[in-house]
């Protein structure tokens, strides 16, 4: 393919190299950000859970803002809103696959800071919860997630869950911003 008439393949080769260099630059640019945010979320989540476990009993309520916002220690074997309680191993597997995918698939494709932070928040939340699933009772790979934040009559959740929710919103904002920037560039 090197000897294609008119040098067309040579041009394609330069384009591939140029695109790969852009990907490498973006991966370096957002790689540290994604790793840092992911680890901060997971560490803060685990510290909060450790403090709650050390100071509260299961079912104990600690009012923060009346009875509307409170800490209430529970253990969740399922997914969000306690769905799928008999499929803990499925959620563990999904979270592990997602965490690996963030660093092998998504990271090289991130093109703006908003998307990078969004993906990192989701990965940090997934990591915080997967740590529970791997190392908490009742056993490895089927551990229950520690939930303790209770708002009104809504579900009980934790910092990792909050990070995942906020991360999805931030990621969507990043995608929308990128689409707007691409439209503006095309209009010029």
XYZ file of C-alpha atoms in Angstrom:
188
model
C 0.000 0.000 0.000
C 3.048 2.239 0.169
C 3.403 2.376 -3.600
C -0.118 3.452 -4.459
C -0.118 5.839 -7.477
C -0.510 9.492 -6.618
C 0.712 9.038 -3.048
C -2.852 8.588 -1.783
C -1.911 5.893 0.703
C 1.010 7.954 1.943
C -1.491 10.728 2.724
C -3.740 8.220 4.509
C -0.764 7.023 6.540
C -0.002 10.599 7.633
C -3.669 11.065 8.568
C -3.588 7.906 10.709
C -0.413 9.056 12.443
C -1.872 12.533 12.981
C -5.105 11.095 14.417
C -3.168 8.734 16.686
C -1.062 11.639 17.954
C -4.252 13.602 18.741
C -5.641 10.606 20.649
C -2.372 10.213 22.568
C -2.359 13.926 23.442
C -5.982 13.866 24.601
C -5.381 10.659 26.562
C -2.443 12.297 28.344
C -4.404 15.515 28.882
C -7.459 13.855 30.384
C -5.825 10.698 31.740
C -4.516 12.288 34.922
C -7.808 14.107 35.448
C -9.862 10.925 35.039
C -7.592 8.866 37.313
C -7.481 11.601 39.980
C -11.246 12.224 40.067
C -11.986 8.476 39.994
C -9.698 7.810 42.962
C -10.899 10.828 44.968
C -14.545 9.772 44.596
C -13.799 6.156 45.572
C -11.642 7.146 48.565
C -14.133 9.730 49.888
C -16.946 7.194 49.448
C -15.049 4.499 51.353
C -14.016 6.891 54.146
C -17.635 8.027 54.587
C -18.846 4.420 54.676
C -16.165 3.479 57.202
C -17.170 6.381 59.464
C -20.857 5.499 59.206
C -20.176 1.817 59.944
C -18.048 2.757 62.969
C -20.637 5.127 64.419
C -24.060 3.788 63.478
C -26.066 0.591 63.796
C -28.125 -0.809 60.913
C -31.515 0.911 60.820
C -30.379 3.733 63.114
C -31.570 7.195 62.009
C -29.483 10.316 62.537
C -31.476 13.431 61.596
C -29.482 16.079 59.742
C -32.320 18.387 58.603
C -35.282 17.200 60.615
C -36.637 13.893 59.371
C -36.383 15.034 55.737
C -32.581 14.610 55.370
C -30.990 11.985 57.578
C -28.382 9.267 57.770
C -29.885 5.780 57.875
C -27.512 2.829 57.653
C -28.666 0.059 55.332
C -27.019 -2.652 53.246
C -28.057 -3.020 49.610
C -27.497 -6.271 47.734
C -29.102 -4.929 44.552
C -28.703 -1.973 42.244
C -30.162 1.510 42.512
C -33.411 1.644 44.481
C -32.711 -1.925 45.704
C -33.666 -3.462 42.352
C -32.213 -6.872 41.492
C -31.391 -7.937 45.031
C -30.712 -11.531 43.963
C -28.282 -10.552 41.196
C -25.410 -9.017 43.163
C -22.783 -10.860 41.107
C -24.264 -9.379 37.901
C -23.869 -5.807 39.200
C -20.349 -6.556 40.399
C -19.437 -7.843 36.935
C -21.027 -4.875 35.156
C -19.215 -2.396 37.393
C -15.856 -4.118 36.924
C -16.304 -4.194 33.138
C -17.248 -0.506 33.141
C -14.212 0.501 35.206
C -11.902 -1.365 32.817
C -13.729 0.139 29.814
C -13.215 3.671 31.140
C -9.458 3.300 30.955
C -9.217 1.137 27.839
C -12.062 2.391 25.641
C -13.477 5.727 26.829
C -10.314 7.531 27.928
C -8.704 7.636 24.465
C -11.990 8.970 23.035
C -12.622 11.806 25.487
C -12.378 15.152 23.735
C -13.405 17.685 26.372
C -13.037 18.298 30.082
C -16.776 18.002 30.825
C -16.977 14.505 29.374
C -13.755 13.503 31.120
C -15.025 14.650 34.525
C -18.398 12.987 33.901
C -16.818 9.640 33.029
C -14.458 9.950 36.009
C -17.329 10.603 38.434
C -19.193 7.566 37.092
C -16.046 5.420 37.316
C -15.296 6.649 40.849
C -18.819 5.826 41.956
C -18.643 2.413 40.320
C -15.283 1.777 41.999
C -16.626 2.840 45.411
C -19.542 0.443 45.128
C -17.541 -2.411 43.595
C -15.146 -2.256 46.565
C -18.161 -2.954 48.787
C -19.312 -5.791 46.533
C -15.864 -7.371 46.566
C -14.883 -6.969 50.218
C -17.989 -6.604 52.404
C -20.303 -9.248 53.840
C -21.746 -11.647 52.957
C -18.721 -12.496 50.794
C -16.352 -11.817 47.932
C -18.085 -10.681 44.723
C -21.529 -10.698 46.385
C -20.994 -8.128 49.138
C -23.694 -5.651 50.018
C -23.226 -1.942 49.322
C -23.331 0.380 52.335
C -26.043 3.027 51.868
C -26.677 5.761 54.401
C -27.981 8.993 52.856
C -31.757 9.250 53.113
C -33.740 12.159 51.672
C -37.474 12.322 52.294
C -39.239 9.225 51.014
C -36.667 8.737 48.246
C -34.276 5.792 48.079
C -31.329 5.447 50.438
C -27.999 5.922 48.687
C -24.326 6.766 49.233
C -21.628 9.116 47.918
C -20.728 6.692 45.106
C -24.345 6.657 43.895
C -24.410 10.464 43.986
C -21.182 10.633 41.982
C -22.632 8.296 39.344
C -25.781 10.430 39.011
C -23.872 13.717 38.840
C -21.373 12.115 36.451
C -24.114 11.156 33.995
C -25.413 14.748 33.989
C -21.908 16.207 33.549
C -21.133 13.732 30.751
C -24.341 14.679 28.902
C -23.440 18.373 29.257
C -20.017 17.554 27.783
C -21.539 15.736 24.813
C -23.973 18.587 24.152
C -21.205 21.200 24.410
C -19.069 19.220 21.985
C -21.944 18.983 19.493
C -22.495 22.764 19.722
C -18.790 23.442 19.187
C -18.753 21.160 16.127
C -21.799 22.976 14.667
C -20.134 26.355 15.220
C -16.947 25.152 13.510
C -18.920 23.865 10.521
C -20.773 27.164 10.201
C -17.532 29.138 9.988
